[in-house]
PDB file of C-alpha atoms in Angstrom:
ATOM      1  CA  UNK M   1       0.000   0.000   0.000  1.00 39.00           C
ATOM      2  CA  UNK M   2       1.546   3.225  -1.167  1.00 40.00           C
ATOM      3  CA  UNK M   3       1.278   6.781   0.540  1.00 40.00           C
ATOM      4  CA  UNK M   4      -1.421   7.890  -1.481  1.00 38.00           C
ATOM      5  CA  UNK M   5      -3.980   4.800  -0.039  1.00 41.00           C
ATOM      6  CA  UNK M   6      -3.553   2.992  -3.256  1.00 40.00           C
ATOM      7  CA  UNK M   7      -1.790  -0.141  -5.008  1.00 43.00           C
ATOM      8  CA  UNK M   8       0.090   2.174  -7.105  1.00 54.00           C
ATOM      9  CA  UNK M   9       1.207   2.656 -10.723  1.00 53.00           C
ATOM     10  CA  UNK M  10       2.459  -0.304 -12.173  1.00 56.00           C
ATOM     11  CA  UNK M  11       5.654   0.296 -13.377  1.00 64.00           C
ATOM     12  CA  UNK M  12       6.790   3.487 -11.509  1.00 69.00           C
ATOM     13  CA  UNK M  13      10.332   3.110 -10.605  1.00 77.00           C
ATOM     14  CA  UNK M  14      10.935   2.546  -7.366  1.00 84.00           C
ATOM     15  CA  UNK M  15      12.871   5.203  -6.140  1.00 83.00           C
ATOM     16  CA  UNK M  16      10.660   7.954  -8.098  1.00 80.00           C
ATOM     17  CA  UNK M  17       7.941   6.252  -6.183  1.00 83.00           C
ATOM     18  CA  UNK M  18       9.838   7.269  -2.526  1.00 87.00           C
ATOM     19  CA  UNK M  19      10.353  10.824  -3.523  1.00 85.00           C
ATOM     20  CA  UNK M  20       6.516  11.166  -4.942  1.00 84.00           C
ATOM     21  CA  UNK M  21       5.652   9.976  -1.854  1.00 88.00           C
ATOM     22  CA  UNK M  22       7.626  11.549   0.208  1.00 90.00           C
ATOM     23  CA  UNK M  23       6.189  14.834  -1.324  1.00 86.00           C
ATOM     24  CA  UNK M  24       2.866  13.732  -0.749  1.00 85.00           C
ATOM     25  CA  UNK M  25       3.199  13.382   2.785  1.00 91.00           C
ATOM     26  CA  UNK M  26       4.821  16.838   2.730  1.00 91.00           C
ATOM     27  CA  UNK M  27       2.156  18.530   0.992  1.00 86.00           C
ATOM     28  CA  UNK M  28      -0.608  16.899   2.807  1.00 87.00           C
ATOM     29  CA  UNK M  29       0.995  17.852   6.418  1.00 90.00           C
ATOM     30  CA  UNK M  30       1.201  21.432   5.008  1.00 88.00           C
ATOM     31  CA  UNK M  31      -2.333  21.720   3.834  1.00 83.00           C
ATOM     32  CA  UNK M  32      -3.591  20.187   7.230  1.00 84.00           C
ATOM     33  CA  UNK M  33      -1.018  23.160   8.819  1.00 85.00           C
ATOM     34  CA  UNK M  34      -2.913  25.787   6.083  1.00 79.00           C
ATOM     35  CA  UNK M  35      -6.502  24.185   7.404  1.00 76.00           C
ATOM     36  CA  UNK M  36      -5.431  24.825  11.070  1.00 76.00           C
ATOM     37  CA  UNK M  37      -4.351  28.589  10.210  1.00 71.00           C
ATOM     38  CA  UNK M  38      -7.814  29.114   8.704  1.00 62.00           C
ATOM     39  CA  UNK M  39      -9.351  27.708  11.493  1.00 61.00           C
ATOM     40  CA  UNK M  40      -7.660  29.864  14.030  1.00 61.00           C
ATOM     41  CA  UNK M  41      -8.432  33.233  12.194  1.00 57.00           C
ATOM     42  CA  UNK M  42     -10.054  36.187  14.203  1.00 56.00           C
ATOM     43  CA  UNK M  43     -13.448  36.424  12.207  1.00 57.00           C
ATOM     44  CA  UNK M  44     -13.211  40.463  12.337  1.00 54.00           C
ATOM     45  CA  UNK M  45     -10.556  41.714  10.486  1.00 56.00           C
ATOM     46  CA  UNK M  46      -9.425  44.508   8.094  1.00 54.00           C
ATOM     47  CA  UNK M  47      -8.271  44.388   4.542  1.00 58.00           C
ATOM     48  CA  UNK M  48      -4.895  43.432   5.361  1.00 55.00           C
ATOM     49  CA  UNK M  49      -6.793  40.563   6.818  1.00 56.00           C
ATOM     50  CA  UNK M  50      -8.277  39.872   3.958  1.00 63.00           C
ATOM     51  CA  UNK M  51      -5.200  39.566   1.656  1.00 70.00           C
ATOM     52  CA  UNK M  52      -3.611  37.290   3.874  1.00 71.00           C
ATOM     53  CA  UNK M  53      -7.236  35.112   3.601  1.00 68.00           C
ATOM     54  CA  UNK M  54      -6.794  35.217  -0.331  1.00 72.00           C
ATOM     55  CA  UNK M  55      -2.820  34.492   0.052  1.00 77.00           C
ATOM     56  CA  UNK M  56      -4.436  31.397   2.109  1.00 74.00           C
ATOM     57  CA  UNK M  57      -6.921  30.531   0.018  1.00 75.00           C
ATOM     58  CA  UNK M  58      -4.273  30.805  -3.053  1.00 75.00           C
ATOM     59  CA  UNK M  59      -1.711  28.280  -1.000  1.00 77.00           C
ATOM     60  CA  UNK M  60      -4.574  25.862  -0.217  1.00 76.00           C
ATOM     61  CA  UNK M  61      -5.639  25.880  -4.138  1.00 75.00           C
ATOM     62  CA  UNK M  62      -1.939  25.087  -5.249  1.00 77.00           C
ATOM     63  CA  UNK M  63      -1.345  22.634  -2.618  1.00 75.00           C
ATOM     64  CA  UNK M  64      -4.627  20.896  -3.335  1.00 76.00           C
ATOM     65  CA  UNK M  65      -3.659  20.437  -6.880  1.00 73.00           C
ATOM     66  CA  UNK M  66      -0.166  19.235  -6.482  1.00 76.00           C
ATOM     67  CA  UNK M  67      -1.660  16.535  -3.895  1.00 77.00           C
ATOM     68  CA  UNK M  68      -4.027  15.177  -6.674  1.00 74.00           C
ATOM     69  CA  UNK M  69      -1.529  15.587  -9.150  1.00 75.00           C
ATOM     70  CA  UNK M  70       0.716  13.111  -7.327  1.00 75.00           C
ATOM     71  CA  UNK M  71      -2.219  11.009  -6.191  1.00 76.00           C
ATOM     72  CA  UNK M  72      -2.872  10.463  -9.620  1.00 76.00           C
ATOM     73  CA  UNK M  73       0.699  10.220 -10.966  1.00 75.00           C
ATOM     74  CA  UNK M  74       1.158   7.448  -8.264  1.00 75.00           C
ATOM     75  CA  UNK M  75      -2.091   5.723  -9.060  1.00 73.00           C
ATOM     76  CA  UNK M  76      -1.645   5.767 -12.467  1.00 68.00           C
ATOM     77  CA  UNK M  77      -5.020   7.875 -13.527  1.00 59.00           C
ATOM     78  CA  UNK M  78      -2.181  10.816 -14.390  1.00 54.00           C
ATOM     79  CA  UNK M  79      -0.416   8.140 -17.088  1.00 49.00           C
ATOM     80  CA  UNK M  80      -3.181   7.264 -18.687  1.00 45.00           C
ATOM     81  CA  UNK M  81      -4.515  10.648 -19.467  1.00 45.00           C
ATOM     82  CA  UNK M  82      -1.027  11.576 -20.530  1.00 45.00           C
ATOM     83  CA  UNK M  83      -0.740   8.681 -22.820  1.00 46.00           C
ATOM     84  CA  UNK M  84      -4.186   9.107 -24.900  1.00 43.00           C
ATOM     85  CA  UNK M  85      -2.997  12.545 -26.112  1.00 56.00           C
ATOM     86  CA  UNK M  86      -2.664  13.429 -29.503  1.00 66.00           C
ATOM     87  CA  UNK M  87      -1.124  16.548 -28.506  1.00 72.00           C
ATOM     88  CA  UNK M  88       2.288  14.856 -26.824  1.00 78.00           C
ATOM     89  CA  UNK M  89       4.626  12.146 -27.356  1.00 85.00           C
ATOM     90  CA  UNK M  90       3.904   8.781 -25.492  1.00 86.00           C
ATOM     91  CA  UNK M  91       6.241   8.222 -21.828  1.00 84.00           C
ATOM     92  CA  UNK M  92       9.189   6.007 -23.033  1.00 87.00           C
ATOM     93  CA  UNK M  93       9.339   7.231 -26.676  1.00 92.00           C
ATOM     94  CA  UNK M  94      13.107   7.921 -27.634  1.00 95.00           C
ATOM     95  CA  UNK M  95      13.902  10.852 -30.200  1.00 96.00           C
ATOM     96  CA  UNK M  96      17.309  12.020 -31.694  1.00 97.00           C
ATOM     97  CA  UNK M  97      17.427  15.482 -33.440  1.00 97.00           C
ATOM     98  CA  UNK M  98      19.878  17.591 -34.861  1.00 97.00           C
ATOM     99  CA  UNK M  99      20.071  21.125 -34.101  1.00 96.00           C
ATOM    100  CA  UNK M 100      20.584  24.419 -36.604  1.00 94.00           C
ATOM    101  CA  UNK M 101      24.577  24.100 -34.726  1.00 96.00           C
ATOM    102  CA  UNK M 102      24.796  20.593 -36.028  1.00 96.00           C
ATOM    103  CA  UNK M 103      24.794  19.301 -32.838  1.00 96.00           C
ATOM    104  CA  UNK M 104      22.873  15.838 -32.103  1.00 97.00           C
ATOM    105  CA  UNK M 105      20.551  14.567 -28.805  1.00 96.00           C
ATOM    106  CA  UNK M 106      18.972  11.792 -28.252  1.00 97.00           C
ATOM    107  CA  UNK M 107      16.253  12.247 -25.357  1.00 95.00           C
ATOM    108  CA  UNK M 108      13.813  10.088 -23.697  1.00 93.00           C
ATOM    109  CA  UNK M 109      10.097  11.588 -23.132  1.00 91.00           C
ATOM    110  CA  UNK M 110       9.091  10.758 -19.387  1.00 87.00           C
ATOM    111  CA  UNK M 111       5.501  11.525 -18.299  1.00 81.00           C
ATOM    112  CA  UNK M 112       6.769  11.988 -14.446  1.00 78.00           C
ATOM    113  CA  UNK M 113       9.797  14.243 -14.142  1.00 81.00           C
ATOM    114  CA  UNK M 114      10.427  12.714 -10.712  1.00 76.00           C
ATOM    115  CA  UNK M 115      11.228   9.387 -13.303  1.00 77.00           C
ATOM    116  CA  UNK M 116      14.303  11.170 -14.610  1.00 82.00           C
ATOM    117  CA  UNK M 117      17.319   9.694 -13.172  1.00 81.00           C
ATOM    118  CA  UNK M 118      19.994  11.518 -11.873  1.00 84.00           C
ATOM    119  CA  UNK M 119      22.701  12.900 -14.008  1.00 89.00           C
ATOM    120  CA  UNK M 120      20.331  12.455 -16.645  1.00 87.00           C
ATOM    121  CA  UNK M 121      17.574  15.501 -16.883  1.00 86.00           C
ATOM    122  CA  UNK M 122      19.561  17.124 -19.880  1.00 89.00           C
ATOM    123  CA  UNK M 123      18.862  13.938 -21.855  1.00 91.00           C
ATOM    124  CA  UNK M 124      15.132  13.919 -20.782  1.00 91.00           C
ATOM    125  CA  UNK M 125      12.041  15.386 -22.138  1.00 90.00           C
ATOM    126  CA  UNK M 126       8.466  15.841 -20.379  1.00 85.00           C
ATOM    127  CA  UNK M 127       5.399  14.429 -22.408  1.00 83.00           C
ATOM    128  CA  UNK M 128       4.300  18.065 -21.631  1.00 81.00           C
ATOM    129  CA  UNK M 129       7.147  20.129 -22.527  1.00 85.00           C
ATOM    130  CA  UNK M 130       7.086  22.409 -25.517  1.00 88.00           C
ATOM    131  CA  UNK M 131       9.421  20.174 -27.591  1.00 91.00           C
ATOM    132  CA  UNK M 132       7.558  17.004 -27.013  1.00 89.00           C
ATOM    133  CA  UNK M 133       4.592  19.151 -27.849  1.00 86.00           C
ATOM    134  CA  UNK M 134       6.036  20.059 -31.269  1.00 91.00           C
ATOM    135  CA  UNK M 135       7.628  17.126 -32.125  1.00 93.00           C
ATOM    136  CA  UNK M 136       4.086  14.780 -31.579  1.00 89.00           C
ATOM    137  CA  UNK M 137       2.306  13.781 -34.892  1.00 89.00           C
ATOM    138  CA  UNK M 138       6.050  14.150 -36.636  1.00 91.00           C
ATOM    139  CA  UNK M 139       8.147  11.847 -38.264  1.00 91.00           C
ATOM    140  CA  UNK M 140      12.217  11.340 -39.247  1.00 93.00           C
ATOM    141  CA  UNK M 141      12.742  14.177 -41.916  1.00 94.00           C
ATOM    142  CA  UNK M 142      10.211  16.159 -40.214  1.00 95.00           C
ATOM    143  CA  UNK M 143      11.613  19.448 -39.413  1.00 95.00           C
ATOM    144  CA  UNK M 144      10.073  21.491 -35.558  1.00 94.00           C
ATOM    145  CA  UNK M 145      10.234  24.793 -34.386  1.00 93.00           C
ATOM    146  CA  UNK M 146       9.317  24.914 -30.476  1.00 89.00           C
ATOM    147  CA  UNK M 147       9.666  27.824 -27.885  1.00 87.00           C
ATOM    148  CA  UNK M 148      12.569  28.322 -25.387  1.00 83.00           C
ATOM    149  CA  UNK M 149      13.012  31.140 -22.496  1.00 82.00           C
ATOM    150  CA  UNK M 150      15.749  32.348 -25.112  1.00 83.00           C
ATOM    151  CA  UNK M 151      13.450  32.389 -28.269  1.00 86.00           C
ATOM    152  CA  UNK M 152      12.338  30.175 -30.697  1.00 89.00           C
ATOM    153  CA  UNK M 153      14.172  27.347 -31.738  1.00 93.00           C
ATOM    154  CA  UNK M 154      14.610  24.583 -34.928  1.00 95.00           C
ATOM    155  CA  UNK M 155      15.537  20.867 -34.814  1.00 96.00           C
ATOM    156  CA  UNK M 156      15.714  18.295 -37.704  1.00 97.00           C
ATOM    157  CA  UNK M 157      13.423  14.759 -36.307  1.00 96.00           C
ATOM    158  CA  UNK M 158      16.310  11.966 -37.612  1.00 97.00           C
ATOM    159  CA  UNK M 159      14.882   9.165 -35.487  1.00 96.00           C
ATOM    160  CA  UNK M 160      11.522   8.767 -33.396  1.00 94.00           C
ATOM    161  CA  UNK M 161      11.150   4.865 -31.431  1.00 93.00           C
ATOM    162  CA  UNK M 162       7.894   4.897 -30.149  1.00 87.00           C
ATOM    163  CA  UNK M 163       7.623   2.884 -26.677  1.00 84.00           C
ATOM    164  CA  UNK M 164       6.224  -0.732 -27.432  1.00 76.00           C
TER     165      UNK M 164
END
């Protein structure tokens, strides 16, 4: 029985597992710390008050989501969602491109970035990431433009291995 009161995702490595649910115990102590706070408020306040309700309500929202993000990334509901997508390339699919320098990368495409090994996130996309976004629905030839902090960039698909 895992941490979040499941069997678990097949196939989630085992130490990406620990650190998902280590987080998940994290989270969930904070947002029982966050319900406490709201709890304890003095009823009349004044507007500074009633930012630092919204700044709770705000944390509570965030922290809410990340704890059924990781629910669902540890149950598996997350992968399959992520895997039915047209709009991203499959977890486990293996690409090599060649940039406008010349210069070749293979990467894998991981649908949980806690799956990445160490040493190894350079060599690792997201299934959501912008690349893996533009390169879905391509093939070897195929030529992608995708967005970076520093600007748009190009790279030439030379091989795509689907998982499977």
């Amino acid at each position: 029985m895992t941490a979040a009161g499941s069997t678990g995702r097949p196939g989630l490595d085992p130490e990406a597992r620990r650190r998902l649910e280590d987080e998940l115990a994290r989270l969930r102590e904070r947002r029982r710390r966050l319900g406490a706070a709201f709890d304890d408020r003095d009823p009349v306040g004044d507007r500074a008050d009633d930012a630092e309700a919204l700044e709770l309500a705000d944390d509570a929202a965030w922290l809410d989501d990340r704890i059924d993000e990781l629910v669902g990334l540890l149950t598996g509901a997350a992968g399959a969602e992520q895997a039915a997508s047209p709009d991203r390339l499959p977890d486990g699919t293996v690409v090599t491109l060649r940039f406008e320098d010349g210069a070749e990368q293979t990467f894998r495409v991981v649908a949980i970035p806690e799956e990445i090994p160490e040493g190894q996130e350079d060599t690792a996309l997201t299934t959501h990431s912008p690349l893996s976004r533009a390169l879905a629905g391509h093939r070897a030839g195929d030529t992608v433009t995708y967005s970076t902090p520093d600007g748009p960039v190009r790279a030439e698909l030379i091989d795509l291995r689907l998982p499977g």
